[in-house]
């Protein structure tokens, strides 16, 4: 966990989360590793009203969806994810240990519990290390 704070959602986050502008959300910035190597730089938003006691300390040791399920009885029902090619900006490059402008994959995910949005996440994945696989049935 790089940072964890309460913020008021702006127009973009409010729209993605189907919340009123200025609704309070947790903004969680994380660096995801694989074999101690940075793979994803991720910013997640979750509604404070639904996860009042969520803390940075918990997220250091327990996956977020496990916390949702075990402490808040919230079960993920679906997610909508989109992805596109981008170039790493300065902050993303520093966090991912790559050069600025390096090719990356931006993933945007909206996660639902029933018909309610419980998470909006924007991830930047290293283009040189990350493979995204989708199985269609």
PDB file of C-alpha atoms in Angstrom:
ATOM      1  CA  UNK A   1       0.000   0.000   0.000  1.00  0.00           C
ATOM      2  CA  UNK A   2       1.628   3.227  -1.211  1.00  0.00           C
ATOM      3  CA  UNK A   3      -1.108   5.511   0.137  1.00  0.00           C
ATOM      4  CA  UNK A   4      -4.511   5.217   1.778  1.00  0.00           C
ATOM      5  CA  UNK A   5      -6.772   8.202   2.296  1.00  0.00           C
ATOM      6  CA  UNK A   6     -10.356   9.415   2.397  1.00  0.00           C
ATOM      7  CA  UNK A   7     -11.206  11.756  -0.463  1.00  0.00           C
ATOM      8  CA  UNK A   8     -14.324  13.242  -2.009  1.00  0.00           C
ATOM      9  CA  UNK A   9     -14.927  11.740  -5.419  1.00  0.00           C
ATOM     10  CA  UNK A  10     -14.605  13.972  -8.435  1.00  0.00           C
ATOM     11  CA  UNK A  11     -16.882  13.817 -11.489  1.00  0.00           C
ATOM     12  CA  UNK A  12     -14.954  10.955 -13.116  1.00  0.00           C
ATOM     13  CA  UNK A  13     -14.938   8.707 -10.045  1.00  0.00           C
ATOM     14  CA  UNK A  14     -18.531   9.595  -9.151  1.00  0.00           C
ATOM     15  CA  UNK A  15     -19.710   8.647 -12.634  1.00  0.00           C
ATOM     16  CA  UNK A  16     -17.785   5.355 -12.681  1.00  0.00           C
ATOM     17  CA  UNK A  17     -19.063   4.413  -9.220  1.00  0.00           C
ATOM     18  CA  UNK A  18     -22.608   5.693  -9.713  1.00  0.00           C
ATOM     19  CA  UNK A  19     -22.215   7.970  -6.686  1.00  0.00           C
ATOM     20  CA  UNK A  20     -22.988  11.631  -6.096  1.00  0.00           C
ATOM     21  CA  UNK A  21     -20.091  14.023  -6.645  1.00  0.00           C
ATOM     22  CA  UNK A  22     -18.385  14.770  -3.322  1.00  0.00           C
ATOM     23  CA  UNK A  23     -19.314  11.346  -1.875  1.00  0.00           C
ATOM     24  CA  UNK A  24     -16.540  10.186   0.436  1.00  0.00           C
ATOM     25  CA  UNK A  25     -14.441   7.278  -0.848  1.00  0.00           C
ATOM     26  CA  UNK A  26     -11.252   5.586   0.186  1.00  0.00           C
ATOM     27  CA  UNK A  27      -8.487   6.145  -2.359  1.00  0.00           C
ATOM     28  CA  UNK A  28      -6.067   3.240  -2.157  1.00  0.00           C
ATOM     29  CA  UNK A  29      -2.841   3.335  -4.154  1.00  0.00           C
ATOM     30  CA  UNK A  30      -0.961   0.045  -4.287  1.00  0.00           C
ATOM     31  CA  UNK A  31       2.079  -1.391  -5.986  1.00  0.00           C
ATOM     32  CA  UNK A  32       1.491  -5.024  -6.892  1.00  0.00           C
ATOM     33  CA  UNK A  33       4.531  -7.305  -7.051  1.00  0.00           C
ATOM     34  CA  UNK A  34       5.331 -10.697  -8.567  1.00  0.00           C
ATOM     35  CA  UNK A  35       8.501 -12.370  -7.308  1.00  0.00           C
ATOM     36  CA  UNK A  36       9.427  -9.052  -5.656  1.00  0.00           C
ATOM     37  CA  UNK A  37       9.271  -7.253  -9.008  1.00  0.00           C
ATOM     38  CA  UNK A  38       6.794  -4.372  -9.585  1.00  0.00           C
ATOM     39  CA  UNK A  39       4.064  -5.419 -12.034  1.00  0.00           C
ATOM     40  CA  UNK A  40       1.032  -3.176 -11.451  1.00  0.00           C
ATOM     41  CA  UNK A  41       0.572   0.343 -10.138  1.00  0.00           C
ATOM     42  CA  UNK A  42      -3.027   0.489  -8.988  1.00  0.00           C
ATOM     43  CA  UNK A  43      -5.435   3.132  -7.708  1.00  0.00           C
ATOM     44  CA  UNK A  44      -8.696   1.872  -6.222  1.00  0.00           C
ATOM     45  CA  UNK A  45     -11.722   3.714  -4.909  1.00  0.00           C
ATOM     46  CA  UNK A  46     -14.240   2.172  -2.515  1.00  0.00           C
ATOM     47  CA  UNK A  47     -17.195   3.873  -0.807  1.00  0.00           C
ATOM     48  CA  UNK A  48     -16.478   4.839   2.794  1.00  0.00           C
ATOM     49  CA  UNK A  49     -20.139   4.361   3.748  1.00  0.00           C
ATOM     50  CA  UNK A  50     -19.933   0.660   2.843  1.00  0.00           C
ATOM     51  CA  UNK A  51     -16.487  -0.096   4.304  1.00  0.00           C
ATOM     52  CA  UNK A  52     -16.197   2.324   7.235  1.00  0.00           C
ATOM     53  CA  UNK A  53     -13.444   0.498   9.118  1.00  0.00           C
ATOM     54  CA  UNK A  54     -11.238  -0.423   6.168  1.00  0.00           C
ATOM     55  CA  UNK A  55      -7.605   0.313   6.955  1.00  0.00           C
ATOM     56  CA  UNK A  56      -4.237   0.411   5.282  1.00  0.00           C
ATOM     57  CA  UNK A  57      -2.866  -2.037   7.838  1.00  0.00           C
ATOM     58  CA  UNK A  58      -5.450  -4.688   6.880  1.00  0.00           C
ATOM     59  CA  UNK A  59      -4.702  -4.255   3.190  1.00  0.00           C
ATOM     60  CA  UNK A  60      -0.994  -4.878   3.827  1.00  0.00           C
ATOM     61  CA  UNK A  61      -1.796  -8.440   4.905  1.00  0.00           C
ATOM     62  CA  UNK A  62      -5.215  -9.401   3.543  1.00  0.00           C
ATOM     63  CA  UNK A  63      -6.585  -9.188   0.001  1.00  0.00           C
ATOM     64  CA  UNK A  64      -9.254  -6.501  -0.365  1.00  0.00           C
ATOM     65  CA  UNK A  65     -11.969  -8.868  -1.622  1.00  0.00           C
ATOM     66  CA  UNK A  66     -11.300 -11.187   1.329  1.00  0.00           C
ATOM     67  CA  UNK A  67     -11.820  -8.230   3.689  1.00  0.00           C
ATOM     68  CA  UNK A  68     -15.053  -7.336   1.878  1.00  0.00           C
ATOM     69  CA  UNK A  69     -16.332 -10.900   2.257  1.00  0.00           C
ATOM     70  CA  UNK A  70     -15.189 -11.728   5.777  1.00  0.00           C
ATOM     71  CA  UNK A  71     -15.714  -8.402   7.548  1.00  0.00           C
ATOM     72  CA  UNK A  72     -18.534  -6.778   5.595  1.00  0.00           C
ATOM     73  CA  UNK A  73     -20.372  -9.824   4.195  1.00  0.00           C
ATOM     74  CA  UNK A  74     -20.043  -8.343   0.698  1.00  0.00           C
ATOM     75  CA  UNK A  75     -19.689 -10.853  -2.121  1.00  0.00           C
ATOM     76  CA  UNK A  76     -18.506  -9.840  -5.572  1.00  0.00           C
ATOM     77  CA  UNK A  77     -21.165 -10.649  -8.160  1.00  0.00           C
ATOM     78  CA  UNK A  78     -19.524  -9.251 -11.307  1.00  0.00           C
ATOM     79  CA  UNK A  79     -16.961  -6.857 -12.703  1.00  0.00           C
ATOM     80  CA  UNK A  80     -16.583  -4.931 -15.910  1.00  0.00           C
ATOM     81  CA  UNK A  81     -13.007  -4.485 -17.050  1.00  0.00           C
ATOM     82  CA  UNK A  82     -11.601  -2.599 -20.008  1.00  0.00           C
ATOM     83  CA  UNK A  83      -8.006  -2.250 -21.105  1.00  0.00           C
ATOM     84  CA  UNK A  84      -5.988  -0.121 -23.493  1.00  0.00           C
ATOM     85  CA  UNK A  85      -2.396   0.582 -24.449  1.00  0.00           C
ATOM     86  CA  UNK A  86      -0.769   3.614 -22.784  1.00  0.00           C
ATOM     87  CA  UNK A  87       2.685   5.034 -22.135  1.00  0.00           C
ATOM     88  CA  UNK A  88       3.986   5.215 -18.572  1.00  0.00           C
ATOM     89  CA  UNK A  89       4.030   8.690 -17.079  1.00  0.00           C
ATOM     90  CA  UNK A  90       6.810   9.781 -14.725  1.00  0.00           C
ATOM     91  CA  UNK A  91       5.187   8.534 -11.499  1.00  0.00           C
ATOM     92  CA  UNK A  92       4.115   5.212 -13.017  1.00  0.00           C
ATOM     93  CA  UNK A  93       7.581   4.667 -14.493  1.00  0.00           C
ATOM     94  CA  UNK A  94       9.259   5.327 -11.134  1.00  0.00           C
ATOM     95  CA  UNK A  95       6.884   3.002  -9.286  1.00  0.00           C
ATOM     96  CA  UNK A  96       7.182   0.212 -11.865  1.00  0.00           C
ATOM     97  CA  UNK A  97      10.954   0.613 -12.303  1.00  0.00           C
ATOM     98  CA  UNK A  98      10.677   1.261 -16.051  1.00  0.00           C
ATOM     99  CA  UNK A  99      11.533   4.231 -18.257  1.00  0.00           C
ATOM    100  CA  UNK A 100       9.072   7.067 -18.721  1.00  0.00           C
ATOM    101  CA  UNK A 101       7.114   6.496 -21.927  1.00  0.00           C
ATOM    102  CA  UNK A 102       7.502   2.705 -21.783  1.00  0.00           C
ATOM    103  CA  UNK A 103       4.508   0.786 -23.161  1.00  0.00           C
ATOM    104  CA  UNK A 104       1.989  -0.268 -20.541  1.00  0.00           C
ATOM    105  CA  UNK A 105      -1.520  -1.628 -20.322  1.00  0.00           C
ATOM    106  CA  UNK A 106      -4.164   0.444 -18.517  1.00  0.00           C
ATOM    107  CA  UNK A 107      -6.921  -1.628 -16.948  1.00  0.00           C
ATOM    108  CA  UNK A 108     -10.107  -0.044 -15.635  1.00  0.00           C
ATOM    109  CA  UNK A 109     -12.376  -2.206 -13.500  1.00  0.00           C
ATOM    110  CA  UNK A 110     -15.774  -1.528 -11.978  1.00  0.00           C
ATOM    111  CA  UNK A 111     -16.694  -4.200  -9.441  1.00  0.00           C
ATOM    112  CA  UNK A 112     -20.244  -4.961  -8.327  1.00  0.00           C
ATOM    113  CA  UNK A 113     -21.915  -6.658  -5.385  1.00  0.00           C
ATOM    114  CA  UNK A 114     -25.318  -7.413  -6.864  1.00  0.00           C
ATOM    115  CA  UNK A 115     -26.189  -4.190  -8.722  1.00  0.00           C
ATOM    116  CA  UNK A 116     -24.133  -1.859  -6.540  1.00  0.00           C
ATOM    117  CA  UNK A 117     -20.661  -0.587  -7.432  1.00  0.00           C
ATOM    118  CA  UNK A 118     -18.241  -1.351  -4.602  1.00  0.00           C
ATOM    119  CA  UNK A 119     -14.918  -0.647  -6.296  1.00  0.00           C
ATOM    120  CA  UNK A 120     -13.450   1.331  -9.166  1.00  0.00           C
ATOM    121  CA  UNK A 121      -9.821   0.575 -10.003  1.00  0.00           C
ATOM    122  CA  UNK A 122      -7.369   1.947 -12.533  1.00  0.00           C
ATOM    123  CA  UNK A 123      -4.240  -0.170 -12.965  1.00  0.00           C
ATOM    124  CA  UNK A 124      -1.115   0.430 -14.983  1.00  0.00           C
ATOM    125  CA  UNK A 125       0.594  -2.844 -15.914  1.00  0.00           C
ATOM    126  CA  UNK A 126       4.116  -3.162 -17.270  1.00  0.00           C
ATOM    127  CA  UNK A 127       4.023  -3.922 -20.980  1.00  0.00           C
ATOM    128  CA  UNK A 128       7.253  -5.926 -20.810  1.00  0.00           C
ATOM    129  CA  UNK A 129       6.118  -8.288 -18.048  1.00  0.00           C
ATOM    130  CA  UNK A 130       2.337  -8.436 -18.038  1.00  0.00           C
ATOM    131  CA  UNK A 131       0.190 -10.789 -20.105  1.00  0.00           C
ATOM    132  CA  UNK A 132      -3.574 -10.425 -20.022  1.00  0.00           C
ATOM    133  CA  UNK A 133      -5.559 -13.516 -20.960  1.00  0.00           C
ATOM    134  CA  UNK A 134      -9.315 -13.680 -21.503  1.00  0.00           C
ATOM    135  CA  UNK A 135     -11.256 -16.896 -21.991  1.00  0.00           C
ATOM    136  CA  UNK A 136     -14.536 -16.529 -23.832  1.00  0.00           C
ATOM    137  CA  UNK A 137     -17.237 -19.189 -23.624  1.00  0.00           C
TER     138      UNK A 137
END
